[in-house]
Amino acid sequence: MDVNAIKSDVAEFAAQLGLASGGSGFDDRDFRTPPKPKQPKPTADAEDSKSNKENSKEQTTGKGKGHVKGNKFKPEVPGLKDRTWKESVGPRPAKTTTAPVARPPGQSFSRVGLNQVIDKLLDGTPWHEQLADMSELKEPTGKKGKKKGEGVSEEKQAELVKAARATAESILERLAKAYEQEHERNDPADAKWLQTVRRSGTTADKLAAWTVVIQENLPANMRSLDAVLNMSTGKGKRQAAQAVEVLCELFAGAVLPERKLLHLFERPLHLLAHGAVTGDVTHSVTHEDVRRLVYWHVEDALKTSYARFVETLGTASKDSLEHLKDKAMKASKVLLAAKPEQERALLRTLVNKLGDPSRKVASKGGYLLSQLLEEHPAMGAVVAREVEAFMFRPGLPNRARYTGIIFLNQITLKRTERDQVLAGRLIH
């Protein structure tokens, strides 16, 4: 056996396994590339030398820290380096500074300002109370003490009304969305229930849901009021009677103010800031002007809706269904006693029922008129005059005249100057 040959084979095999050739075990040397040695931190003298080199480079080539590809020079400080002026194009203009544009007092009709207006419109205070709390608009006076703007032409007023209506409607759309979002944020369960009821609930549930939102905020829920009005004029008599009852409760409550309503064209729109009427963001307006415009538009729409409801009551009082007649008569009396709006139309509806073919309905009409005079004795002369005009209508049945005479005979009079005048009128 050749011992040297065996040792040679063992050494070759050990080398393949990674064993050291010297026979001392594994070769555990690190075969990775050794890291570069860290450079020592530059001293203060080295920093100064580097800064001097960069400054020298900027002065010679224009390529320093502020250099941007494509530009010859861009300094780090704001403002550009002055260029050489070509005298051939004329004298060089003097340097001017741009002064800030002065705005008139008031808030700009901007997006932020409009959000603040909507936040104020979402207040739970009734719209007519907020309108009454606003400062009074005064006509500006000229040098001679004459008021400016008096006698605005009809054409100019019509343009202002058209622009104001468009502006107010756009704000009301945003207000309605903001109201829904706030309701969902404050009470998600209640908001979801209201949406479900209004979409697929029963008639009573829908009316209850509409009543809740209208009482909370009328400007944000004008569409709900229109929905109830549409139901009162629908073909379903039962639904119409329920809607009449709900509308009577709403209009006799906080929806209407304790005064007569005004149309938008009756308002002094020319006294508002132009930006508030047109919605132009380039004009400066106050939040109060914008809210005033919205409330004026709400009042205009409410006056139209209320007149429509009073007309509906007159039609319902002539219906063949006595239940619907009774609802219409009661609603007319309640509204006549509660609010001054549409007094004449409501009184005429009640007086006309004195001549109803049904004796029960005619008697109910006289009873409601008597209740009205008990609540408002000052209306005695007005009611007596309307009944007198009713009794002298041509072609009126004698039974209707008889019912009218009975009512006049039952009017309670007191020893006051007003009642003495009324007594003399009844006798003669």
Coordinates of C-alpha atoms in Angstrom, one line a residue:
M1 CA 0.0 0.0 0.0
D2 CA 1.3 3.4 -1.0
V3 CA 0.9 5.7 2.1
N4 CA 1.9 8.8 0.2
A5 CA -0.8 8.2 -2.5
I6 CA -3.5 7.8 0.2
K7 CA -2.4 11.0 1.9
S8 CA -2.6 12.9 -1.4
D9 CA -6.1 11.6 -2.1
V10 CA -7.2 12.6 1.5
A11 CA -5.8 16.0 1.1
E12 CA -7.5 16.5 -2.2
F13 CA -10.8 15.4 -0.8
A14 CA -10.4 17.6 2.3
A15 CA -9.7 20.6 0.0
Q16 CA -13.0 19.9 -1.8
L17 CA -14.8 19.9 1.5
G18 CA -13.4 23.3 2.4
L19 CA -10.8 22.0 4.9
A20 CA -7.6 23.9 5.2
S21 CA -4.8 22.5 3.3
G22 CA -2.6 22.5 6.4
G23 CA -5.0 20.0 8.1
S24 CA -6.1 22.4 10.8
G25 CA -9.9 22.3 10.2
F26 CA -12.3 24.5 8.2
D27 CA -11.1 27.6 6.4
D28 CA -13.4 30.2 8.0
R29 CA -12.0 33.2 6.3
D30 CA -14.6 35.9 5.2
F31 CA -14.7 35.8 1.4
R32 CA -17.0 39.0 1.3
T33 CA -15.5 42.2 -0.1
P34 CA -14.1 44.2 2.8
P35 CA -15.8 47.6 3.4
K36 CA -14.2 50.9 2.5
P37 CA -12.6 52.6 5.4
K38 CA -14.7 55.6 6.8
Q39 CA -13.4 59.0 5.8
P40 CA -12.6 61.3 8.8
K41 CA -14.9 64.3 9.3
P42 CA -13.6 67.4 7.5
T43 CA -12.2 70.1 9.7
A44 CA -13.3 73.8 9.7
D45 CA -10.5 74.7 7.3
A46 CA -11.7 72.0 4.9
E47 CA -15.3 73.3 5.0
D48 CA -14.1 76.9 4.2
S49 CA -12.1 75.5 1.3
K50 CA -15.1 73.6 -0.1
S51 CA -17.4 76.7 0.2
N52 CA -14.8 78.9 -1.6
K53 CA -14.7 76.3 -4.4
E54 CA -18.5 76.3 -4.8
N55 CA -18.7 80.1 -4.9
S56 CA -16.0 80.2 -7.5
K57 CA -17.9 77.7 -9.6
E58 CA -21.1 79.7 -9.4
Q59 CA -19.4 82.9 -10.4
T60 CA -17.7 81.3 -13.4
T61 CA -20.3 78.9 -14.8
G62 CA -23.6 79.9 -13.0
K63 CA -24.0 76.3 -11.8
G64 CA -24.4 76.1 -8.1
K65 CA -27.0 74.8 -5.7
G66 CA -29.7 76.9 -7.3
H67 CA -29.0 75.7 -10.8
V68 CA -31.8 74.1 -12.7
K69 CA -31.3 72.3 -16.0
G70 CA -32.5 74.6 -18.8
N71 CA -32.0 77.8 -16.9
K72 CA -28.7 79.8 -16.9
F73 CA -29.2 81.0 -13.4
K74 CA -31.7 80.6 -10.6
P75 CA -30.7 82.2 -7.3
E76 CA -31.7 80.8 -4.0
V77 CA -33.2 84.0 -2.8
P78 CA -36.6 85.1 -4.2
G79 CA -36.5 87.5 -7.2
L80 CA -34.6 87.2 -10.5
K81 CA -31.4 88.8 -11.5
D82 CA -31.8 92.0 -13.5
R83 CA -31.4 91.6 -17.2
T84 CA -29.6 94.0 -19.5
W85 CA -32.3 96.4 -20.9
K86 CA -32.3 97.0 -24.7
E87 CA -32.4 100.7 -25.3
S88 CA -33.8 100.2 -28.8
V89 CA -37.2 99.2 -27.4
G90 CA -37.6 102.4 -25.4
P91 CA -36.9 103.7 -21.9
R92 CA -36.9 101.1 -19.2
P93 CA -40.0 101.4 -16.9
A94 CA -39.6 102.2 -13.3
K95 CA -39.9 99.5 -10.7
T96 CA -43.3 99.4 -9.0
T97 CA -44.6 97.4 -6.1
T98 CA -48.1 95.8 -6.3
A99 CA -50.3 97.0 -3.4
P100 CA -53.0 94.7 -2.0
V101 CA -56.5 95.4 -3.5
A102 CA -58.7 97.0 -0.8
R103 CA -62.1 95.2 -0.4
P104 CA -65.1 97.0 0.9
P105 CA -66.3 96.0 4.4
G106 CA -68.1 92.7 4.6
Q107 CA -67.5 89.0 4.0
S108 CA -66.7 87.8 0.5
F109 CA -69.4 85.7 -1.1
S110 CA -66.9 82.9 -1.4
R111 CA -67.2 79.2 -0.7
V112 CA -66.0 79.6 2.8
G113 CA -68.4 82.4 3.4
L114 CA -71.3 80.5 2.0
N115 CA -70.6 77.6 4.3
Q116 CA -70.8 79.9 7.2
V117 CA -74.1 81.2 5.9
I118 CA -75.5 77.7 5.6
D119 CA -74.3 76.9 9.1
K120 CA -76.4 79.9 10.3
L121 CA -79.4 78.8 8.2
L122 CA -79.3 75.4 9.9
D123 CA -80.1 77.1 13.2
G124 CA -83.3 75.8 14.7
T125 CA -84.7 79.2 15.2
P126 CA -87.8 79.9 13.0
W127 CA -86.9 81.7 9.8
H128 CA -89.2 84.7 10.5
E129 CA -87.7 85.3 13.9
Q130 CA -84.2 85.4 12.4
L131 CA -85.4 87.8 9.7
A132 CA -87.0 90.0 12.4
D133 CA -83.7 90.2 14.3
M134 CA -81.7 91.5 11.4
S135 CA -80.8 95.2 11.1
E136 CA -83.3 97.4 9.2
L137 CA -82.4 98.3 5.7
K138 CA -82.3 102.1 5.1
E139 CA -82.5 103.9 1.8
P140 CA -79.2 105.9 1.2
T141 CA -79.7 109.7 1.1
G142 CA -78.0 112.1 -1.3
K143 CA -76.6 115.5 -0.6
K144 CA -79.9 117.3 -0.6
G145 CA -81.5 114.8 1.8
K146 CA -83.4 112.9 -0.9
K147 CA -83.4 109.2 -0.8
K148 CA -81.5 107.4 -3.6
G149 CA -83.0 104.4 -5.4
E150 CA -86.6 105.5 -4.9
G151 CA -88.9 104.6 -7.7
V152 CA -86.9 101.6 -9.1
S153 CA -88.3 100.8 -12.5
E154 CA -90.4 97.7 -13.0
E155 CA -88.0 96.3 -15.5
K156 CA -85.1 96.7 -13.1
Q157 CA -87.1 95.2 -10.3
A158 CA -88.0 92.3 -12.5
E159 CA -84.4 91.6 -13.3
L160 CA -83.4 91.8 -9.6
V161 CA -86.2 89.4 -8.7
K162 CA -85.1 86.9 -11.4
A163 CA -81.5 87.0 -10.3
A164 CA -82.4 86.8 -6.6
R165 CA -84.7 83.8 -7.1
A166 CA -82.0 81.9 -9.0
T167 CA -79.4 82.7 -6.3
A168 CA -81.6 81.8 -3.4
E169 CA -82.7 78.5 -5.0
S170 CA -79.1 77.4 -5.5
I171 CA -78.3 78.2 -1.8
L172 CA -81.4 76.3 -0.7
E173 CA -80.3 73.2 -2.7
R174 CA -77.0 73.3 -0.8
L175 CA -78.9 73.9 2.5
A176 CA -81.0 70.8 1.9
K177 CA -78.0 68.6 1.4
A178 CA -76.2 70.1 4.4
Y179 CA -79.3 69.4 6.5
E180 CA -79.4 65.8 5.5
Q181 CA -75.7 65.3 6.1
E182 CA -76.0 66.9 9.6
H183 CA -79.0 64.8 10.4
E184 CA -77.2 61.6 9.4
R185 CA -74.1 62.6 11.4
N186 CA -76.0 63.5 14.6
D187 CA -78.6 60.7 14.6
P188 CA -77.9 58.0 11.9
A189 CA -80.7 55.7 13.0
D190 CA -83.3 58.4 13.0
A191 CA -82.1 59.7 9.6
K192 CA -82.3 56.2 8.1
W193 CA -85.8 55.7 9.5
L194 CA -87.0 59.0 8.0
Q195 CA -85.6 58.1 4.6
T196 CA -87.2 54.7 4.6
V197 CA -90.6 56.1 5.8
R198 CA -90.6 58.9 3.2
R199 CA -89.8 56.4 0.5
S200 CA -92.0 53.5 1.3
G201 CA -94.0 54.2 4.4
T202 CA -97.8 54.5 4.9
T203 CA -99.6 57.8 4.4
A204 CA -99.7 58.5 8.1
D205 CA -96.0 57.7 8.5
K206 CA -95.0 59.9 5.5
L207 CA -97.0 62.8 6.9
A208 CA -95.4 62.4 10.3
A209 CA -91.9 62.3 8.8
W210 CA -92.6 65.4 6.7
T211 CA -94.0 67.3 9.7
V212 CA -90.9 66.6 11.8
V213 CA -88.4 67.9 9.2
I214 CA -90.6 70.9 8.3
Q215 CA -90.9 71.9 11.9
E216 CA -87.2 71.5 12.5
N217 CA -86.1 73.7 9.5
L218 CA -88.5 75.0 6.9
P219 CA -86.0 76.6 4.5
A220 CA -84.1 73.2 4.2
N221 CA -87.3 71.2 3.7
M222 CA -89.4 73.3 1.2
R223 CA -89.8 70.2 -0.9
S224 CA -91.4 68.3 1.9
L225 CA -93.9 71.1 2.3
D226 CA -94.7 70.8 -1.5
A227 CA -95.1 67.0 -1.0
V228 CA -97.8 67.5 1.7
L229 CA -99.5 70.1 -0.5
N230 CA -99.6 67.7 -3.4
M231 CA -101.1 65.1 -1.2
S232 CA -103.9 67.5 -0.1
T233 CA -104.9 67.9 -3.7
G234 CA -104.7 64.2 -4.6
K235 CA -107.5 62.0 -5.7
G236 CA -107.5 60.0 -2.5
K237 CA -110.1 61.6 -0.2
R238 CA -108.8 60.0 2.9
Q239 CA -105.2 61.0 2.2
A240 CA -106.4 64.5 1.3
A241 CA -108.2 64.8 4.7
Q242 CA -105.1 63.7 6.5
A243 CA -102.9 66.2 4.6
V244 CA -105.3 69.0 5.3
E245 CA -105.1 68.3 9.0
V246 CA -101.3 68.3 8.9
L247 CA -101.0 71.5 6.9
C248 CA -103.4 73.2 9.2
E249 CA -101.2 72.3 12.2
L250 CA -98.1 73.5 10.4
F251 CA -99.4 76.8 9.1
A252 CA -101.1 77.6 12.4
G253 CA -97.8 77.0 14.2
A254 CA -94.3 78.4 13.8
V255 CA -94.2 78.1 10.0
L256 CA -96.1 81.4 9.4
P257 CA -95.2 84.7 11.2
E258 CA -97.7 86.9 13.0
R259 CA -98.0 89.2 10.0
K260 CA -99.0 89.2 6.4
L261 CA -96.5 87.7 4.0
L262 CA -94.8 89.6 1.2
H263 CA -93.8 88.6 -2.3
L264 CA -90.2 88.9 -3.4
F265 CA -91.0 91.7 -5.8
E266 CA -92.4 93.7 -2.8
R267 CA -89.0 93.7 -1.2
P268 CA -86.3 96.4 -1.6
L269 CA -83.8 94.2 -3.4
H270 CA -81.8 97.2 -4.6
L271 CA -80.7 97.8 -1.0
L272 CA -78.9 94.5 -0.8
A273 CA -75.3 94.2 -2.1
H274 CA -75.2 93.3 -5.8
G275 CA -73.2 90.1 -5.0
A276 CA -75.9 88.9 -2.6
V277 CA -78.6 89.1 -5.3
T278 CA -76.6 87.8 -8.3
G279 CA -74.3 85.4 -6.4
D280 CA -71.2 86.9 -8.0
V281 CA -68.1 85.9 -6.1
T282 CA -66.2 89.0 -7.2
H283 CA -68.4 91.2 -5.1
S284 CA -68.1 91.6 -1.3
V285 CA -71.3 91.0 0.6
T286 CA -72.3 90.4 4.2
H287 CA -73.6 87.1 5.6
E288 CA -76.7 89.0 6.7
D289 CA -77.5 90.1 3.2
V290 CA -77.3 86.5 1.9
R291 CA -79.5 85.1 4.7
R292 CA -81.9 88.0 4.3
L293 CA -82.2 87.2 0.6
V294 CA -82.8 83.5 1.3
Y295 CA -85.5 84.2 3.9
W296 CA -87.2 86.7 1.5
H297 CA -87.3 83.9 -1.1
V298 CA -88.7 81.4 1.4
E299 CA -91.4 83.9 2.4
D300 CA -92.3 84.4 -1.3
A301 CA -92.6 80.7 -1.9
L302 CA -94.5 80.2 1.4
K303 CA -97.0 82.9 0.4
T304 CA -97.7 81.1 -2.9
S305 CA -97.9 77.7 -1.1
Y306 CA -100.3 79.1 1.5
A307 CA -102.5 80.7 -1.1
R308 CA -102.6 77.4 -2.9
F309 CA -103.6 75.6 0.4
V310 CA -106.4 78.1 1.1
E311 CA -107.7 77.5 -2.4
T312 CA -107.6 73.8 -1.7
L313 CA -109.7 74.3 1.4
G314 CA -112.3 76.2 -0.6
T315 CA -112.5 73.3 -3.0
A316 CA -112.6 70.7 -0.3
S317 CA -115.4 72.5 1.5
K318 CA -117.6 71.9 -1.6
D319 CA -116.8 68.2 -1.9
S320 CA -119.5 65.6 -1.7
L321 CA -117.8 63.8 1.2
E322 CA -119.0 65.5 4.4
H323 CA -115.9 64.3 6.3
L324 CA -113.7 66.2 4.0
K325 CA -116.0 69.2 4.2
D326 CA -115.7 69.2 8.0
K327 CA -111.9 69.0 7.9
A328 CA -111.8 72.0 5.5
M329 CA -114.1 74.1 7.5
K330 CA -112.3 73.4 10.8
A331 CA -109.0 74.2 9.2
S332 CA -110.3 77.5 7.8
K333 CA -111.6 78.6 11.2
V334 CA -108.3 77.7 12.9
L335 CA -106.1 79.5 10.4
L336 CA -108.4 82.5 10.3
A337 CA -108.1 82.8 14.1
A338 CA -104.4 82.1 14.2
K339 CA -102.8 84.1 11.3
P340 CA -103.7 87.3 9.4
E341 CA -102.6 85.8 6.0
Q342 CA -105.5 85.2 3.5
E343 CA -108.2 86.3 6.0
R344 CA -110.7 87.3 3.4
A345 CA -110.5 84.1 1.4
L346 CA -110.8 82.0 4.6
L347 CA -113.8 84.0 5.9
R348 CA -115.5 83.7 2.6
T349 CA -115.1 79.9 2.7
L350 CA -116.8 79.7 6.1
V351 CA -119.6 82.1 5.2
N352 CA -120.4 80.2 2.1
K353 CA -121.1 77.1 4.1
L354 CA -124.1 78.8 5.6
G355 CA -125.8 78.0 2.3
D356 CA -124.6 74.4 2.1
P357 CA -127.4 71.9 1.0
S358 CA -126.7 69.8 4.1
R359 CA -128.3 71.3 7.2
K360 CA -125.7 69.8 9.4
V361 CA -122.9 71.4 7.4
A362 CA -124.7 74.8 7.3
S363 CA -125.2 74.7 11.1
K364 CA -121.6 73.8 11.6
G365 CA -120.6 76.8 9.5
G366 CA -122.6 79.1 11.8
Y367 CA -121.1 77.5 14.9
L368 CA -117.5 78.0 13.7
L369 CA -118.2 81.7 12.9
S370 CA -119.6 82.2 16.4
Q371 CA -116.5 80.6 17.9
L372 CA -114.3 82.9 15.7
L373 CA -116.1 86.0 17.2
E374 CA -115.6 84.7 20.7
E375 CA -111.8 84.5 20.1
H376 CA -111.6 87.7 18.1
P377 CA -114.5 90.1 19.0
A378 CA -112.9 92.8 16.9
M379 CA -113.8 90.9 13.8
G380 CA -117.5 91.3 14.4
A381 CA -118.1 94.1 11.9
V382 CA -116.0 92.3 9.2
V383 CA -117.9 89.0 9.7
A384 CA -121.3 90.8 9.7
R385 CA -120.5 92.6 6.5
E386 CA -119.5 89.4 4.8
V387 CA -122.6 87.6 5.9
E388 CA -124.7 90.5 4.8
A389 CA -123.2 90.4 1.3
F390 CA -123.8 86.6 1.3
M391 CA -127.5 87.0 2.1
F392 CA -128.1 89.5 -0.7
R393 CA -126.7 87.3 -3.4
P394 CA -129.1 86.9 -6.3
G395 CA -130.7 83.4 -6.5
L396 CA -129.8 82.4 -3.0
P397 CA -132.2 79.9 -1.5
N398 CA -134.4 81.2 1.4
R399 CA -133.1 78.5 3.7
A400 CA -129.5 80.0 3.3
R401 CA -130.8 83.4 4.1
Y402 CA -132.6 82.0 7.1
T403 CA -129.3 80.4 8.3
G404 CA -127.6 83.8 7.9
I405 CA -130.2 85.6 9.9
I406 CA -130.0 83.1 12.7
F407 CA -126.2 83.6 12.9
L408 CA -126.5 87.4 13.0
N409 CA -129.1 87.2 15.7
Q410 CA -126.7 85.1 17.9
I411 CA -123.8 87.6 17.8
T412 CA -122.9 88.6 21.3
L413 CA -122.7 92.4 21.7
K414 CA -121.1 94.4 24.6
R415 CA -121.4 98.0 25.8
T416 CA -118.5 99.2 23.7
E417 CA -118.4 101.8 21.0
R418 CA -117.4 99.2 18.4
D419 CA -120.3 97.0 19.3
Q420 CA -122.7 99.9 19.4
V421 CA -121.8 100.7 15.8
L422 CA -122.3 97.0 14.9
A423 CA -125.7 96.9 16.6
G424 CA -126.9 99.9 14.6
R425 CA -125.7 98.2 11.4
L426 CA -127.6 95.0 12.2
I427 CA -130.8 96.9 13.0
H428 CA -130.8 98.9 9.8

